[in-house]
Amino acid sequence: MSAQPALAPYARQTSVSNKSRIAIFNGAKSVICEVGNYQSNIAEIALRAQVSKATIYNQFADKAEMMECLVEYEVERLTQVALAASSREEALYLLSTHISQDLALRKLVESDPLDIAKLVTISTHPTWVLVHQGIAKVFGADSAVCGVILRWLIGQIPSPITEDESRTQSKRLASTLFHN
């Protein structure tokens, strides 16, 4: 996967409002891939999303809220991707490749390192609670195992790995953690 994939809506039917949100998130990721978060602006995001600025402001109070919702959406999207995997090993591989190959994350590492530092600092923030819940839902594991998986994935944000490395490490991690 060399190009940034579009954010896929969940399999369930989405409302017009939800479709607008997904379009906005796609637009935001597209802009972030090019200029990072701080240089992005609502006008360009609206243009890429093919919605009006008013549509964005009807859904979000400001750009900061939109970006926080984008992160939450990405966590939920990745959880769904992993839940659809055929095995725990495959779930690890899919999460790894999605994170390591995410062009928006690559740009943020380059352009907004302080934001990335905040993003990868595990805390009690509601987004981190969502991350922990997603990992527990996918892997059905205790908190120590979830912590190992989480730290492995977080490490790939500032230091992405190749698809081959994702495959090898996912296999090794699944074998170690789940005694496959």
PDB file of C-alpha atoms in Angstrom:
ATOM      1  CA  MET A   1       0.000   0.000   0.000  1.00  0.00           C
ATOM      2  CA  SER A   2       1.981   2.946  -1.214  1.00  0.00           C
ATOM      3  CA  ALA A   3      -0.791   5.517  -1.395  1.00  0.00           C
ATOM      4  CA  GLN A   4      -2.921   6.713   1.475  1.00  0.00           C
ATOM      5  CA  PRO A   5      -6.135   4.682   1.327  1.00  0.00           C
ATOM      6  CA  ALA A   6      -9.435   6.469   1.688  1.00  0.00           C
ATOM      7  CA  LEU A   7     -11.105   5.994   5.020  1.00  0.00           C
ATOM      8  CA  ALA A   8     -13.681   3.290   4.529  1.00  0.00           C
ATOM      9  CA  PRO A   9     -17.042   3.759   6.212  1.00  0.00           C
ATOM     10  CA  TYR A  10     -18.186   0.971   8.479  1.00  0.00           C
ATOM     11  CA  ALA A  11     -20.135  -1.827   6.859  1.00  0.00           C
ATOM     12  CA  ARG A  12     -23.398  -0.549   8.329  1.00  0.00           C
ATOM     13  CA  GLN A  13     -25.360   2.019   6.397  1.00  0.00           C
ATOM     14  CA  THR A  14     -24.354   5.547   7.307  1.00  0.00           C
ATOM     15  CA  SER A  15     -26.469   8.643   7.720  1.00  0.00           C
ATOM     16  CA  VAL A  16     -25.915  11.757   5.614  1.00  0.00           C
ATOM     17  CA  SER A  17     -24.291  13.412   8.634  1.00  0.00           C
ATOM     18  CA  ASN A  18     -21.967  10.446   9.151  1.00  0.00           C
ATOM     19  CA  LYS A  19     -21.110  10.433   5.433  1.00  0.00           C
ATOM     20  CA  SER A  20     -20.218  14.125   5.754  1.00  0.00           C
ATOM     21  CA  ARG A  21     -17.997  13.372   8.743  1.00  0.00           C
ATOM     22  CA  ILE A  22     -16.210  10.609   6.841  1.00  0.00           C
ATOM     23  CA  ALA A  23     -15.720  12.948   3.875  1.00  0.00           C
ATOM     24  CA  ILE A  24     -14.366  15.609   6.238  1.00  0.00           C
ATOM     25  CA  PHE A  25     -11.978  13.118   7.836  1.00  0.00           C
ATOM     26  CA  ASN A  26     -10.813  12.017   4.372  1.00  0.00           C
ATOM     27  CA  GLY A  27     -10.291  15.650   3.417  1.00  0.00           C
ATOM     28  CA  ALA A  28      -8.410  16.374   6.624  1.00  0.00           C
ATOM     29  CA  LYS A  29      -6.110  13.369   6.179  1.00  0.00           C
ATOM     30  CA  SER A  30      -5.459  14.379   2.576  1.00  0.00           C
ATOM     31  CA  VAL A  31      -4.430  17.892   3.631  1.00  0.00           C
ATOM     32  CA  ILE A  32      -2.395  16.622   6.586  1.00  0.00           C
ATOM     33  CA  CYS A  33      -0.482  14.279   4.256  1.00  0.00           C
ATOM     34  CA  GLU A  34       0.748  17.338   2.393  1.00  0.00           C
ATOM     35  CA  VAL A  35       1.192  20.079   4.982  1.00  0.00           C
ATOM     36  CA  GLY A  36       0.747  18.627   8.473  1.00  0.00           C
ATOM     37  CA  ASN A  37      -1.790  19.661  11.079  1.00  0.00           C
ATOM     38  CA  TYR A  38      -0.700  23.220  11.865  1.00  0.00           C
ATOM     39  CA  GLN A  39      -0.515  24.291   8.234  1.00  0.00           C
ATOM     40  CA  SER A  40      -3.872  22.706   7.417  1.00  0.00           C
ATOM     41  CA  ASN A  41      -6.951  24.894   7.366  1.00  0.00           C
ATOM     42  CA  ILE A  42     -10.701  24.421   7.323  1.00  0.00           C
ATOM     43  CA  ALA A  43     -11.098  25.964   3.862  1.00  0.00           C
ATOM     44  CA  GLU A  44      -8.721  23.454   2.250  1.00  0.00           C
ATOM     45  CA  ILE A  45     -10.200  20.547   4.219  1.00  0.00           C
ATOM     46  CA  ALA A  46     -13.702  21.559   3.074  1.00  0.00           C
ATOM     47  CA  LEU A  47     -12.501  21.745  -0.528  1.00  0.00           C
ATOM     48  CA  ARG A  48     -10.939  18.269  -0.350  1.00  0.00           C
ATOM     49  CA  ALA A  49     -14.000  16.875   1.428  1.00  0.00           C
ATOM     50  CA  GLN A  50     -16.295  18.497  -1.132  1.00  0.00           C
ATOM     51  CA  VAL A  51     -18.376  20.058   1.625  1.00  0.00           C
ATOM     52  CA  SER A  52     -18.857  23.635   2.700  1.00  0.00           C
ATOM     53  CA  LYS A  53     -16.978  25.189   5.602  1.00  0.00           C
ATOM     54  CA  ALA A  54     -20.403  25.585   7.231  1.00  0.00           C
ATOM     55  CA  THR A  55     -20.856  21.806   7.083  1.00  0.00           C
ATOM     56  CA  ILE A  56     -17.608  21.368   8.974  1.00  0.00           C
ATOM     57  CA  TYR A  57     -18.563  23.971  11.573  1.00  0.00           C
ATOM     58  CA  ASN A  58     -22.011  22.388  11.945  1.00  0.00           C
ATOM     59  CA  GLN A  59     -20.279  19.174  12.958  1.00  0.00           C
ATOM     60  CA  PHE A  60     -17.311  20.508  14.939  1.00  0.00           C
ATOM     61  CA  ALA A  61     -16.777  23.567  17.131  1.00  0.00           C
ATOM     62  CA  ASP A  62     -13.332  24.183  15.650  1.00  0.00           C
ATOM     63  CA  LYS A  63     -10.380  22.550  13.919  1.00  0.00           C
ATOM     64  CA  ALA A  64      -9.021  21.181  17.197  1.00  0.00           C
ATOM     65  CA  GLU A  65     -12.272  19.319  17.904  1.00  0.00           C
ATOM     66  CA  MET A  66     -12.355  18.035  14.320  1.00  0.00           C
ATOM     67  CA  MET A  67      -8.795  16.699  14.652  1.00  0.00           C
ATOM     68  CA  GLU A  68      -9.572  15.020  17.967  1.00  0.00           C
ATOM     69  CA  CYS A  69     -12.626  13.383  16.394  1.00  0.00           C
ATOM     70  CA  LEU A  70     -10.455  12.304  13.447  1.00  0.00           C
ATOM     71  CA  VAL A  71      -8.087  10.519  15.837  1.00  0.00           C
ATOM     72  CA  GLU A  72     -11.035   8.815  17.557  1.00  0.00           C
ATOM     73  CA  TYR A  73     -12.460   7.818  14.178  1.00  0.00           C
ATOM     74  CA  GLU A  74      -9.113   6.343  13.166  1.00  0.00           C
ATOM     75  CA  VAL A  75      -8.961   4.320  16.399  1.00  0.00           C
ATOM     76  CA  GLU A  76     -12.462   2.979  15.753  1.00  0.00           C
ATOM     77  CA  ARG A  77     -11.657   2.315  12.073  1.00  0.00           C
ATOM     78  CA  LEU A  78      -8.491   0.393  12.941  1.00  0.00           C
ATOM     79  CA  THR A  79     -10.381  -1.593  15.566  1.00  0.00           C
ATOM     80  CA  GLN A  80     -12.886  -2.631  12.877  1.00  0.00           C
ATOM     81  CA  VAL A  81     -10.055  -3.551  10.482  1.00  0.00           C
ATOM     82  CA  ALA A  82      -8.452  -5.753  13.157  1.00  0.00           C
ATOM     83  CA  LEU A  83     -11.762  -7.330  14.177  1.00  0.00           C
ATOM     84  CA  ALA A  84     -12.306  -8.396  10.566  1.00  0.00           C
ATOM     85  CA  ALA A  85      -8.964 -10.243  10.499  1.00  0.00           C
ATOM     86  CA  SER A  86      -8.926 -14.026  10.285  1.00  0.00           C
ATOM     87  CA  SER A  87      -6.540 -14.439  13.242  1.00  0.00           C
ATOM     88  CA  ARG A  88      -4.778 -12.513  15.971  1.00  0.00           C
ATOM     89  CA  GLU A  89      -1.581 -12.643  13.942  1.00  0.00           C
ATOM     90  CA  GLU A  90      -3.374 -11.167  10.936  1.00  0.00           C
ATOM     91  CA  ALA A  91      -4.931  -8.476  13.165  1.00  0.00           C
ATOM     92  CA  LEU A  92      -1.454  -7.512  14.392  1.00  0.00           C
ATOM     93  CA  TYR A  93      -0.178  -7.412  10.829  1.00  0.00           C
ATOM     94  CA  LEU A  94      -3.070  -5.258   9.599  1.00  0.00           C
ATOM     95  CA  LEU A  95      -2.725  -2.798  12.466  1.00  0.00           C
ATOM     96  CA  SER A  96       1.019  -2.611  11.929  1.00  0.00           C
ATOM     97  CA  THR A  97       0.794  -1.959   8.203  1.00  0.00           C
ATOM     98  CA  HIS A  98      -1.984   0.594   8.570  1.00  0.00           C
ATOM     99  CA  ILE A  99       0.034   2.514  11.155  1.00  0.00           C
ATOM    100  CA  SER A 100       3.435   2.186   9.496  1.00  0.00           C
ATOM    101  CA  GLN A 101       2.130   3.155   6.078  1.00  0.00           C
ATOM    102  CA  ASP A 102      -0.181   5.986   7.109  1.00  0.00           C
ATOM    103  CA  LEU A 103       1.000   9.009   5.133  1.00  0.00           C
ATOM    104  CA  ALA A 104      -0.717  11.469   7.474  1.00  0.00           C
ATOM    105  CA  LEU A 105       1.194  10.043  10.441  1.00  0.00           C
ATOM    106  CA  ARG A 106       4.424  10.206   8.430  1.00  0.00           C
ATOM    107  CA  LYS A 107       3.831  13.889   7.721  1.00  0.00           C
ATOM    108  CA  LEU A 108       2.922  14.624  11.351  1.00  0.00           C
ATOM    109  CA  VAL A 109       6.151  12.999  12.547  1.00  0.00           C
ATOM    110  CA  GLU A 110       8.019  15.345  10.227  1.00  0.00           C
ATOM    111  CA  SER A 111       5.996  18.541  10.636  1.00  0.00           C
ATOM    112  CA  ASP A 112       4.423  18.339  14.097  1.00  0.00           C
ATOM    113  CA  PRO A 113       6.741  16.309  16.350  1.00  0.00           C
ATOM    114  CA  LEU A 114       5.322  17.773  19.578  1.00  0.00           C
ATOM    115  CA  ASP A 115       1.838  16.598  18.594  1.00  0.00           C
ATOM    116  CA  ILE A 116       3.195  13.143  17.848  1.00  0.00           C
ATOM    117  CA  ALA A 117       4.919  13.116  21.244  1.00  0.00           C
ATOM    118  CA  LYS A 118       1.567  13.918  22.894  1.00  0.00           C
ATOM    119  CA  LEU A 119      -0.208  11.371  20.710  1.00  0.00           C
ATOM    120  CA  VAL A 120       2.109   8.520  21.692  1.00  0.00           C
ATOM    121  CA  THR A 121       2.152   9.353  25.393  1.00  0.00           C
ATOM    122  CA  ILE A 122      -0.244   6.907  26.990  1.00  0.00           C
ATOM    123  CA  SER A 123      -2.576   8.637  29.405  1.00  0.00           C
ATOM    124  CA  THR A 124      -6.064   8.508  30.871  1.00  0.00           C
ATOM    125  CA  HIS A 125      -7.372  10.737  28.070  1.00  0.00           C
ATOM    126  CA  PRO A 126     -10.661   9.386  26.629  1.00  0.00           C
ATOM    127  CA  THR A 127      -8.959   8.619  23.317  1.00  0.00           C
ATOM    128  CA  TRP A 128      -6.480   6.340  25.091  1.00  0.00           C
ATOM    129  CA  VAL A 129      -9.364   4.641  26.888  1.00  0.00           C
ATOM    130  CA  LEU A 130     -10.864   4.011  23.436  1.00  0.00           C
ATOM    131  CA  VAL A 131      -7.525   2.620  22.207  1.00  0.00           C
ATOM    132  CA  HIS A 132      -7.260   0.244  25.177  1.00  0.00           C
ATOM    133  CA  GLN A 133     -10.870  -0.892  24.716  1.00  0.00           C
ATOM    134  CA  GLY A 134     -10.252  -1.519  21.019  1.00  0.00           C
ATOM    135  CA  ILE A 135      -7.144  -3.592  21.643  1.00  0.00           C
ATOM    136  CA  ALA A 136      -8.911  -5.595  24.365  1.00  0.00           C
ATOM    137  CA  LYS A 137     -11.885  -6.167  22.044  1.00  0.00           C
ATOM    138  CA  VAL A 138      -9.648  -7.382  19.215  1.00  0.00           C
ATOM    139  CA  PHE A 139      -7.253  -9.517  21.218  1.00  0.00           C
ATOM    140  CA  GLY A 140      -9.388 -10.447  24.221  1.00  0.00           C
ATOM    141  CA  ALA A 141      -6.253 -10.367  26.275  1.00  0.00           C
ATOM    142  CA  ASP A 142      -5.306  -9.194  29.729  1.00  0.00           C
ATOM    143  CA  SER A 143      -3.958  -5.699  30.255  1.00  0.00           C
ATOM    144  CA  ALA A 144      -0.292  -6.784  30.218  1.00  0.00           C
ATOM    145  CA  VAL A 145      -0.666  -8.373  26.779  1.00  0.00           C
ATOM    146  CA  CYS A 146      -2.645  -5.366  25.537  1.00  0.00           C
ATOM    147  CA  GLY A 147       0.127  -3.112  26.855  1.00  0.00           C
ATOM    148  CA  VAL A 148       2.783  -5.013  24.891  1.00  0.00           C
ATOM    149  CA  ILE A 149       0.707  -4.785  21.705  1.00  0.00           C
ATOM    150  CA  LEU A 150      -0.020  -1.111  22.262  1.00  0.00           C
ATOM    151  CA  ARG A 151       3.626  -0.222  22.815  1.00  0.00           C
ATOM    152  CA  TRP A 152       4.682  -2.207  19.732  1.00  0.00           C
ATOM    153  CA  LEU A 153       2.164  -0.318  17.622  1.00  0.00           C
ATOM    154  CA  ILE A 154       2.994   3.078  19.133  1.00  0.00           C
ATOM    155  CA  GLY A 155       6.658   2.535  18.295  1.00  0.00           C
ATOM    156  CA  GLN A 156       5.708   2.325  14.635  1.00  0.00           C
ATOM    157  CA  ILE A 157       4.335   5.863  14.581  1.00  0.00           C
ATOM    158  CA  PRO A 158       7.731   7.591  14.832  1.00  0.00           C
ATOM    159  CA  SER A 159       9.645   4.598  13.398  1.00  0.00           C
ATOM    160  CA  PRO A 160       7.547   2.850  10.751  1.00  0.00           C
ATOM    161  CA  ILE A 161       8.450  -0.639   9.628  1.00  0.00           C
ATOM    162  CA  THR A 162       8.148  -2.317   6.234  1.00  0.00           C
ATOM    163  CA  GLU A 163       5.395  -4.730   5.246  1.00  0.00           C
ATOM    164  CA  ASP A 164       7.842  -7.624   5.530  1.00  0.00           C
ATOM    165  CA  GLU A 165       8.906  -6.484   8.990  1.00  0.00           C
ATOM    166  CA  SER A 166       5.223  -6.143   9.943  1.00  0.00           C
ATOM    167  CA  ARG A 167       4.580  -9.722   8.820  1.00  0.00           C
ATOM    168  CA  THR A 168       7.635 -11.132  10.628  1.00  0.00           C
ATOM    169  CA  GLN A 169       7.087  -9.188  13.844  1.00  0.00           C
ATOM    170  CA  SER A 170       3.332  -9.918  13.882  1.00  0.00           C
ATOM    171  CA  LYS A 171       4.014 -13.630  13.580  1.00  0.00           C
ATOM    172  CA  ARG A 172       6.622 -13.552  16.342  1.00  0.00           C
ATOM    173  CA  LEU A 173       4.473 -11.400  18.623  1.00  0.00           C
ATOM    174  CA  ALA A 174       1.361 -13.563  18.119  1.00  0.00           C
ATOM    175  CA  SER A 175       3.378 -16.709  18.777  1.00  0.00           C
ATOM    176  CA  THR A 176       4.839 -15.248  21.953  1.00  0.00           C
ATOM    177  CA  LEU A 177       1.712 -13.608  23.339  1.00  0.00           C
ATOM    178  CA  PHE A 178      -0.896 -16.117  22.293  1.00  0.00           C
ATOM    179  CA  HIS A 179       1.210 -19.308  22.174  1.00  0.00           C
ATOM    180  CA  ASN A 180       0.176 -20.084  18.610  1.00  0.00           C
TER     181      ASN A 180
END
